[in-house]
Coordinates of C-alpha atoms in Angstrom, one line a residue:
M1478 CA 16.3 -13.9 6.2
I1479 CA 12.9 -12.8 4.9
H1480 CA 13.1 -10.6 1.9
I1481 CA 10.0 -8.4 1.3
T1482 CA 10.6 -5.7 -2.1
F1483 CA 7.0 -3.7 -1.9
V1484 CA 5.7 -1.8 -4.8
R1485 CA 2.9 0.8 -4.9
H1486 CA 0.1 0.8 -7.9
G1487 CA 0.2 2.9 -10.8
R1488 CA -1.9 6.3 -11.5
S1489 CA -5.2 5.5 -12.0
Q1490 CA -8.2 7.1 -13.5
A1491 CA -9.2 8.1 -10.5
D1492 CA -5.7 10.2 -10.7
D1493 CA -7.4 11.8 -13.6
L1494 CA -10.7 12.4 -12.6
R1495 CA -9.3 13.9 -9.8
V1496 CA -11.4 12.3 -6.9
H1497 CA -10.9 10.3 -3.6
E1498 CA -9.2 6.8 -4.1
G1499 CA -9.2 4.5 -1.1
R1500 CA -11.7 2.0 -1.3
F1501 CA -12.4 3.0 -5.1
D1502 CA -11.7 0.5 -6.8
S1503 CA -10.4 2.7 -9.9
P1504 CA -8.7 1.1 -12.4
L1505 CA -5.2 1.9 -13.6
T1506 CA -4.4 4.7 -16.4
E1507 CA -3.3 3.3 -20.4
V1508 CA 0.3 6.0 -18.4
G1509 CA -0.3 3.7 -15.3
I1510 CA -0.2 0.2 -17.0
Q1511 CA 3.4 1.6 -19.1
Q1512 CA 4.7 1.7 -15.7
A1513 CA 4.0 -1.3 -14.2
E1514 CA 6.0 -2.3 -17.5
N1515 CA 8.7 -0.2 -17.1
R1516 CA 9.4 -1.0 -13.6
A1517 CA 8.6 -5.1 -14.4
K1518 CA 11.5 -4.7 -16.8
Q1519 CA 13.1 -3.1 -14.7
F1520 CA 13.1 -5.9 -12.7
A1521 CA 13.6 -8.5 -15.2
E1522 CA 16.6 -7.2 -16.1
E1523 CA 18.2 -6.4 -12.6
G1524 CA 17.7 -10.4 -12.0
R1525 CA 15.9 -10.1 -8.9
K1526 CA 14.3 -13.4 -8.0
Y1527 CA 10.8 -14.2 -6.4
D1528 CA 9.4 -16.9 -4.3
A1529 CA 5.5 -15.2 -4.5
I1530 CA 4.1 -11.8 -6.2
L1531 CA 1.1 -10.5 -2.9
S1532 CA -1.4 -8.4 -4.3
S1533 CA -4.0 -6.2 -2.8
S1534 CA -7.5 -7.8 -4.6
M1535 CA -8.0 -3.8 -5.5
Q1536 CA -7.6 -3.9 -9.3
R1537 CA -5.3 -1.3 -9.9
A1538 CA -2.9 -2.8 -7.9
R1539 CA -4.1 -6.4 -8.6
H1540 CA -3.3 -4.8 -12.7
V1541 CA 0.8 -4.7 -11.5
G1542 CA 1.3 -7.0 -10.4
E1543 CA -0.3 -9.4 -13.3
I1544 CA 2.3 -7.2 -15.3
F1545 CA 5.3 -8.5 -13.0
S1546 CA 4.2 -12.0 -12.5
T1547 CA 4.0 -12.3 -16.7
H1548 CA 7.7 -10.7 -16.5
L1549 CA 9.2 -12.0 -13.6
N1550 CA 7.5 -15.8 -14.3
V1551 CA 6.5 -15.8 -10.4
P1552 CA 3.1 -17.0 -9.3
M1553 CA 0.8 -14.1 -7.7
T1554 CA -2.0 -14.3 -5.1
T1555 CA -4.2 -11.4 -3.7
H1556 CA -5.4 -10.4 0.0
D1557 CA -7.6 -8.6 0.9
E1558 CA -5.7 -7.5 4.2
L1559 CA -3.4 -6.0 1.5
M1560 CA -5.7 -2.9 0.0
E1561 CA -6.1 0.9 0.8
R1562 CA -7.9 2.4 3.7
D1563 CA -10.9 2.9 4.7
N1564 CA -12.1 5.6 3.8
G1565 CA -16.1 5.6 3.8
P1566 CA -17.8 8.1 2.2
L1567 CA -14.8 10.0 0.7
Q1568 CA -14.5 6.9 -1.8
G1569 CA -15.0 8.0 -5.1
L1570 CA -16.2 11.9 -4.3
P1571 CA -14.8 15.2 -5.7
F1572 CA -11.8 16.8 -4.1
S1573 CA -13.6 19.9 -5.0
E1574 CA -16.6 18.8 -2.9
S1575 CA -15.5 16.4 0.0
Q1576 CA -14.7 19.6 1.9
H1577 CA -18.5 20.8 1.6
K1578 CA -20.1 17.2 2.3
Y1579 CA -17.3 16.1 5.0
P1580 CA -15.5 18.9 6.5
M1581 CA -12.9 17.9 8.1
A1582 CA -12.0 18.3 12.5
D1583 CA -9.6 20.1 14.0
F1584 CA -8.5 17.3 16.0
V1585 CA -9.0 13.8 14.9
N1586 CA -7.2 11.3 17.4
P1587 CA -6.5 7.5 16.3
Y1588 CA -9.0 5.6 17.4
Q1589 CA -11.7 8.1 15.7
P1590 CA -13.4 6.4 11.9
C1591 CA -10.4 9.0 9.6
V1592 CA -13.6 10.8 8.9
V1593 CA -14.9 12.1 11.9
S1594 CA -18.1 13.6 10.8
A1595 CA -19.4 10.6 8.8
N1596 CA -18.0 9.3 11.4
E1597 CA -16.8 6.3 9.1
G1598 CA -13.3 5.0 7.9
E1599 CA -10.3 3.0 9.6
S1600 CA -9.3 4.9 12.0
G1601 CA -5.2 5.6 12.1
V1602 CA -4.9 2.3 15.3
E1603 CA -7.4 0.4 12.9
L1604 CA -4.8 1.1 9.9
F1605 CA -1.6 0.1 11.8
A1606 CA -3.1 -3.1 13.4
R1607 CA -3.9 -3.8 9.6
A1608 CA -0.9 -3.7 8.7
S1609 CA 1.0 -4.8 11.6
L1610 CA -1.4 -8.5 11.0
A1611 CA -0.6 -8.3 6.9
L1612 CA 2.9 -8.3 8.1
Q1613 CA 3.0 -10.8 10.0
S1614 CA 1.0 -13.1 7.7
I1615 CA 3.8 -12.8 5.1
I1616 CA 6.4 -12.9 7.7
R1617 CA 5.1 -16.8 9.2
R1618 CA 5.3 -17.6 5.7
G1619 CA 9.1 -18.4 6.2
R1620 CA 12.1 -18.2 4.2
G1621 CA 12.1 -16.2 1.0
R1622 CA 11.6 -13.8 -0.7
Y1623 CA 8.6 -11.5 -1.8
L1624 CA 7.0 -8.4 -4.0
V1625 CA 4.2 -6.8 -2.3
V1626 CA 2.4 -4.9 -4.1
S1627 CA 0.0 -2.4 -2.6
H1628 CA -1.2 1.4 -2.0
G1629 CA 0.7 4.9 -0.7
R1630 CA -1.8 4.9 2.5
F1631 CA -0.8 1.1 3.5
M1632 CA 2.1 1.0 2.4
S1633 CA 3.2 4.0 4.3
A1634 CA 1.2 2.3 7.6
M1635 CA 3.3 -0.9 7.1
F1636 CA 6.1 1.0 7.5
N1637 CA 5.3 3.2 10.5
V1638 CA 5.2 -0.5 11.5
I1639 CA 7.9 -2.1 10.4
C1640 CA 9.9 1.5 12.1
G1641 CA 7.7 1.4 15.2
N1642 CA 6.1 4.3 15.2
Q1643 CA 2.8 4.4 16.1
P1644 CA -0.9 6.2 15.2
R1645 CA -0.6 9.3 17.0
A1646 CA -3.5 12.5 16.9
N1647 CA -3.9 13.6 13.5
E1648 CA -2.1 11.4 11.3
A1649 CA 0.8 13.7 13.0
G1650 CA 4.2 11.3 12.6
V1651 CA 6.2 10.6 10.0
Q1652 CA 4.5 10.0 6.6
F1653 CA 6.2 8.3 3.5
A1654 CA 5.1 9.9 0.1
F1655 CA 5.6 6.7 -2.5
H1656 CA 4.7 7.5 -6.3
D1657 CA 3.5 6.3 -8.6
L1658 CA 5.3 2.6 -8.8
G1659 CA 7.3 3.3 -5.6
Y1660 CA 8.9 1.0 -4.1
F1661 CA 10.9 -0.2 -0.8
D1662 CA 13.1 -3.2 -0.5
T1663 CA 13.5 -4.6 3.4
T1664 CA 14.6 -7.8 4.6
Y1665 CA 13.9 -9.8 8.0
R1666 CA 15.6 -11.4 10.0
P1667 CA 13.2 -14.0 12.8
D1668 CA 15.7 -14.8 14.5
L1669 CA 16.6 -11.4 16.1
D1670 CA 13.4 -9.2 15.0
V1671 CA 15.1 -6.8 12.8
W1672 CA 14.5 -5.3 9.7
V1673 CA 17.5 -4.1 7.8
I1674 CA 15.7 -1.2 4.9
Q1675 CA 17.8 -1.2 2.0
S1676 CA 16.8 1.2 -0.1
V1677 CA 13.3 3.5 -0.4
R1678 CA 12.8 4.3 -4.6

């Protein structure tokens, strides 16, 4: 049996600045750090045990992973494949400016870059493929308990892979909203190819 807990990072400076995040490597705020401390303490009090912590290499996720590593006494490694969706020229751009500089297209098929007007950014298919390969990499570690620290959009993509939902035009379909330090617990039976989603919080 493979147990995987997916955790989203906490509040970052980009949230306070009201700018697009994505690949913008924004650090956690003091609020975000405290959110991570609280969740890590909760996990420790619940007696959760993990064999490894796998974190996105972006600092807002990496910092959360380090906090969990300290509280749970579990080694952490960073992985570029767990980074947030590549949003091209939107990264770090204020929300108030983005619609003027890069207006949203009326229709975006899942094969087009996410910022059509700039012809940049990960397409829905690319995001889905990367999420699939990230899950494959975790599963190939074999039996164990893993804590994965990542980002909202990418966690939603991994959740869609688990649920068998394909990318669709205009990002239609199922979207999963994970708030600061939101998490979901899963188990996977590789001998049966069965996922069980145990909790979403």
